mmCIF file of C-alpha atoms and ligand atoms in Angstrom:
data_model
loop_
_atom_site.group_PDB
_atom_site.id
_atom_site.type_symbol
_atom_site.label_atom_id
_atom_site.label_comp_id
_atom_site.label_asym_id
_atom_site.label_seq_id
_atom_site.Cartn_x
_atom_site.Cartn_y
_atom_site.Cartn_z
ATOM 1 C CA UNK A 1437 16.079 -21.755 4.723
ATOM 2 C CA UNK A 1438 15.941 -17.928 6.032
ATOM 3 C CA UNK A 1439 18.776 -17.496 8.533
ATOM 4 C CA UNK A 1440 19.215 -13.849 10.627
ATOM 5 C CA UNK A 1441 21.375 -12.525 7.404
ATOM 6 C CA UNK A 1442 18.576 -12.650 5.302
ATOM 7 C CA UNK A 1443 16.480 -9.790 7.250
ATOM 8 C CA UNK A 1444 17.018 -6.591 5.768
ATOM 9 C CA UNK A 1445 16.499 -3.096 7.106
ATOM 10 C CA UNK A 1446 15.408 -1.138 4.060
ATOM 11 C CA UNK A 1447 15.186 2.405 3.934
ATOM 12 C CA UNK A 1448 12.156 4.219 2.648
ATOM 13 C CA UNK A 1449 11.778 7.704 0.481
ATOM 14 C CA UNK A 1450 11.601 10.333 2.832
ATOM 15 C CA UNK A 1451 10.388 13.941 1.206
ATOM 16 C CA UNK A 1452 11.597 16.256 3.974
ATOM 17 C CA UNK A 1453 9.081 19.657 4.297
ATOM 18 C CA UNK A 1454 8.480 22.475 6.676
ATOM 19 C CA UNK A 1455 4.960 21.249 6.247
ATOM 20 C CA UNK A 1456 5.861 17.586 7.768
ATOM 21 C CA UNK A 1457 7.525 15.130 6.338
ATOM 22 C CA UNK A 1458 5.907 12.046 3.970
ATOM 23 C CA UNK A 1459 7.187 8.862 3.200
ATOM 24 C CA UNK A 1460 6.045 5.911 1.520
ATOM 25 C CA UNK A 1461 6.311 2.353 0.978
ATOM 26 C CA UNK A 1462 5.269 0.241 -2.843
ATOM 27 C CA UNK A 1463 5.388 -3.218 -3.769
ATOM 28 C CA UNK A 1464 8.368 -4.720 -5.255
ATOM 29 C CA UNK A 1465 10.253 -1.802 -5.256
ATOM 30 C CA UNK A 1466 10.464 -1.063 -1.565
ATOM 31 C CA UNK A 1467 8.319 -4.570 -0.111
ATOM 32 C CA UNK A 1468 9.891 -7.379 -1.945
ATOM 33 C CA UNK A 1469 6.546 -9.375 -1.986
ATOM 34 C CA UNK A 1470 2.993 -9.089 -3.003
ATOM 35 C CA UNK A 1471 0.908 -7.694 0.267
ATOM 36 C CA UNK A 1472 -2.046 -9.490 1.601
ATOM 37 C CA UNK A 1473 -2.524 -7.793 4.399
ATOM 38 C CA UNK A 1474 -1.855 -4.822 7.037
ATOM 39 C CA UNK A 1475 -1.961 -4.529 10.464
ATOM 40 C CA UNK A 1476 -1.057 -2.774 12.854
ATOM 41 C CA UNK A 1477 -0.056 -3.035 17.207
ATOM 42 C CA UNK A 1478 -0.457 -0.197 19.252
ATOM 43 C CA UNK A 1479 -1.552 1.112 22.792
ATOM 44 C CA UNK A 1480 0.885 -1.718 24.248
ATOM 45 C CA UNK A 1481 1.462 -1.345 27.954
ATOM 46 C CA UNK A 1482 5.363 -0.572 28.971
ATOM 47 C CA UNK A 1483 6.861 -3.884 29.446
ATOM 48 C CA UNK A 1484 5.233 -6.236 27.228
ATOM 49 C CA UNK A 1485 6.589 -8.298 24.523
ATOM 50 C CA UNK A 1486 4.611 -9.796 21.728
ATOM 51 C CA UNK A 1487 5.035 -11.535 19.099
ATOM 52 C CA UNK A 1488 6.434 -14.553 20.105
ATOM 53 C CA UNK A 1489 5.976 -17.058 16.788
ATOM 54 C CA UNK A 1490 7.684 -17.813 13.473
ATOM 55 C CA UNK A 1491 5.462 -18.248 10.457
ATOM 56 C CA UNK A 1492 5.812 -20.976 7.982
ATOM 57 C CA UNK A 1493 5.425 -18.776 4.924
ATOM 58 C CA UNK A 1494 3.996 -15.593 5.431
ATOM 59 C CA UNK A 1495 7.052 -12.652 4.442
ATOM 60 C CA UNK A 1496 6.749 -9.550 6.804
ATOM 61 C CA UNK A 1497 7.746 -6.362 6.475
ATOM 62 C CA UNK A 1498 7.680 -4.051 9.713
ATOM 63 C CA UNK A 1499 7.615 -0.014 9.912
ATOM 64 C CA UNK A 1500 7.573 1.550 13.641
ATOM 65 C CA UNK A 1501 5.330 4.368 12.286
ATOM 66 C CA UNK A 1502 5.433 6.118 15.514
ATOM 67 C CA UNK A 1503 7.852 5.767 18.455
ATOM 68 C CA UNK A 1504 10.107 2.782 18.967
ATOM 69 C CA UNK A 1505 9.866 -0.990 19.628
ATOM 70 C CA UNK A 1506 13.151 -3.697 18.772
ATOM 71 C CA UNK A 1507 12.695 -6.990 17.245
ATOM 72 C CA UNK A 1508 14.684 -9.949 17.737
ATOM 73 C CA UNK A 1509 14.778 -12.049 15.392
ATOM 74 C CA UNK A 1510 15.816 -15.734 16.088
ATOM 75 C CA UNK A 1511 17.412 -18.749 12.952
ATOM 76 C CA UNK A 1512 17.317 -21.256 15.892
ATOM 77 C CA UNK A 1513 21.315 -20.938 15.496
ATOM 78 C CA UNK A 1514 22.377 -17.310 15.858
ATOM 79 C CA UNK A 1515 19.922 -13.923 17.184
ATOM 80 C CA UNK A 1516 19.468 -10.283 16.604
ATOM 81 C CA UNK A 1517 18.019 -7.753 18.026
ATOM 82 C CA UNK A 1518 17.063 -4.516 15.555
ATOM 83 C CA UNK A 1519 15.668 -1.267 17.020
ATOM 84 C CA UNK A 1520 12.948 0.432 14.544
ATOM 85 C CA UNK A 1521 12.699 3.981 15.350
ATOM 86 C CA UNK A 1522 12.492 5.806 12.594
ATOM 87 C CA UNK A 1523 8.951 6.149 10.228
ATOM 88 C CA UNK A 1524 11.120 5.637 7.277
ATOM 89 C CA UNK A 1525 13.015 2.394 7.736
ATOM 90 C CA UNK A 1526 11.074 -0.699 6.990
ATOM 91 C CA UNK A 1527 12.391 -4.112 8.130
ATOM 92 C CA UNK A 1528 11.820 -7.429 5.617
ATOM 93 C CA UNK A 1529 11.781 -10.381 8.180
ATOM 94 C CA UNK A 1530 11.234 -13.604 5.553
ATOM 95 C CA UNK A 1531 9.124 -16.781 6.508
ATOM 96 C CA UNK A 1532 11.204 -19.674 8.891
ATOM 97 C CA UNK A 1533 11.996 -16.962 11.357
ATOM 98 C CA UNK A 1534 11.250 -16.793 14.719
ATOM 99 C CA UNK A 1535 10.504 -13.238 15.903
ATOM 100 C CA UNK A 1536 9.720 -11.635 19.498
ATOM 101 C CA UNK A 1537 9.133 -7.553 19.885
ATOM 102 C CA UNK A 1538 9.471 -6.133 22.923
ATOM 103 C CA UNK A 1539 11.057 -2.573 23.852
ATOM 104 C CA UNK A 1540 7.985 -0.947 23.027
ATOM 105 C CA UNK A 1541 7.870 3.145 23.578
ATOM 106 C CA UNK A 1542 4.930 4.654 25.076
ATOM 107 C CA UNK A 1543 2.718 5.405 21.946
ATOM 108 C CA UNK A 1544 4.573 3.049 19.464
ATOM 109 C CA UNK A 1545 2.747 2.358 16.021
ATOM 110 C CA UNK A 1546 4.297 -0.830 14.708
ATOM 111 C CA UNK A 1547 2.522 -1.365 11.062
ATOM 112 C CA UNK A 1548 3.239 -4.882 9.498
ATOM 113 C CA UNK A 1549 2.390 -6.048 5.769
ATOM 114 C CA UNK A 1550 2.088 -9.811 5.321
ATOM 115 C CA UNK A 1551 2.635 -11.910 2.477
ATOM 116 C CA UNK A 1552 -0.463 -13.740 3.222
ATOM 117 C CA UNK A 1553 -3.906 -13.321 4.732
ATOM 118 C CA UNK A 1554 -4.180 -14.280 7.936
ATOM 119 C CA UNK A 1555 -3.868 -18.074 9.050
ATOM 120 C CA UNK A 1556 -3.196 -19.520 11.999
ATOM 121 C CA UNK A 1557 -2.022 -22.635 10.906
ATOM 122 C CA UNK A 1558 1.104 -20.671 9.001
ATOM 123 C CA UNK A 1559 2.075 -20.299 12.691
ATOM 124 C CA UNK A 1560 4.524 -21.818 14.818
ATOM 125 C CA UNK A 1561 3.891 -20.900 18.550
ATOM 126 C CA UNK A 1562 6.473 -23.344 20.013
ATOM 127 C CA UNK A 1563 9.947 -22.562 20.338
ATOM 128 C CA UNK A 1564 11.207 -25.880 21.018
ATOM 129 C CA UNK A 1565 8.667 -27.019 17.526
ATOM 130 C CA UNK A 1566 10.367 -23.741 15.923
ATOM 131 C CA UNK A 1567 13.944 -25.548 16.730
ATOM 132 C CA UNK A 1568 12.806 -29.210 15.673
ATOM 133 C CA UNK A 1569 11.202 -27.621 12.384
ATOM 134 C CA UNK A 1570 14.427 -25.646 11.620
ATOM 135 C CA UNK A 1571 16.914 -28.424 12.091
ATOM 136 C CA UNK A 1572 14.690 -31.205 10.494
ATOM 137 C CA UNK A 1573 14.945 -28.148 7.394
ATOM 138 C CA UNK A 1574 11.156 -27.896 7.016
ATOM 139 C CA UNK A 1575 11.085 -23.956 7.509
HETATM 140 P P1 TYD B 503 -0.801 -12.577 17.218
HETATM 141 O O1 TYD B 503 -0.295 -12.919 15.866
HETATM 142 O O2 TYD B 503 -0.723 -13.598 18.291
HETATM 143 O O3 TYD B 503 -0.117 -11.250 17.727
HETATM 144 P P2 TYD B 503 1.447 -10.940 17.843
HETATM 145 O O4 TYD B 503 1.718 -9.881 16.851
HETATM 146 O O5 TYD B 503 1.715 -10.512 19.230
HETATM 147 O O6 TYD B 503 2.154 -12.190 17.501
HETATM 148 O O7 TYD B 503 -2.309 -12.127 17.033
HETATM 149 C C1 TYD B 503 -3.139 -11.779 18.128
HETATM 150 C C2 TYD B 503 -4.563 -12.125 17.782
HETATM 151 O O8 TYD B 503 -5.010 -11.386 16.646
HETATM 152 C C3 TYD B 503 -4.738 -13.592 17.450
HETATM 153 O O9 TYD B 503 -5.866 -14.068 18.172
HETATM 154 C C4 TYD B 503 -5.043 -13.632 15.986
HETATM 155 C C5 TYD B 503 -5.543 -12.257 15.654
HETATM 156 N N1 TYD B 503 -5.076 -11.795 14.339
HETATM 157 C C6 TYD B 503 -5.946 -11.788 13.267
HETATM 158 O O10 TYD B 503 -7.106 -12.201 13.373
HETATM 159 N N2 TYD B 503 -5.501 -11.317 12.059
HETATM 160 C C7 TYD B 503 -4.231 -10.869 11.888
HETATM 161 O O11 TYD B 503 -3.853 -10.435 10.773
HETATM 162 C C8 TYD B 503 -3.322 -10.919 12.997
HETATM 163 C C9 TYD B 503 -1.904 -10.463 12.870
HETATM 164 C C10 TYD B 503 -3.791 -11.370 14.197
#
């Protein structure tokens, strides 16, 4: 069962050039799961959180592309809070987790991969269901 120590801020290959800089992100060696899907939140209005929902299985792995957002992440016994600012740090939240985002800076890009495609049934929405499910040891 995926407790707080098991998300892992990973950093990314960063090829620095008067040009711009490029970075990059691959399966396995930098996203330690097979991606099923990308998306992506922006245009979120100052003040707003989202994100407020554990999954059952689906693996995440979260770059803030473009400005700055924090995630706190949530075992049901002990929380975080991470700050993703920088377009070449990617952060591996695993399934059983619960996650809010909030923080977000005016023009943030938050890009997400996902283990799976989407499903709204790998969701848990409650947070009092999110606690029952964790002790009980079913995520
Ligand atoms: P939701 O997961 O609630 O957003 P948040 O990141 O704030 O938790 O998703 C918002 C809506 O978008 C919801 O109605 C489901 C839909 N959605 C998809 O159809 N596919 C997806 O891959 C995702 C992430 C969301």
């Amino acid at each position: 069962m995926a407790t707080i120590h098991d998300v892992r801020l990973i950093e990314l290959p960063k090829f620095v050039d008067a040009r711009g800089n490029l970075s990059f992100a691959e399966q396995h060696t930098h996203i330690p799961f097979e991606i099923k899907r990308t998306y992506w939140i922006y245009d979120v209005p100052g003040g707003e959180n989202r994100g407020g929902h554990a999954f059952k299985q689906n693996q995440e792995f979260i770059i803030a592309l473009s400005g700055a957002f924090d995630l706190i992440i949530d075992d049901g016994y002990n929380k975080t809070r991470i700050t993703l600012n920088r377009s070449y740090y990617g952060l591996f939240v695993p399934a059983g987790l619960w996650r809010e985002m909030d923080s977000f800076s005016t023009n943030s890009l938050a890009l997400e991969f996902g283990s799976m495609n989407y499903d709204s049934e790998d969701y848990i929405r409650d947070y009092d269901d999110f606690l029952r499910q964790k002790r009980d040891g079913k995520v």
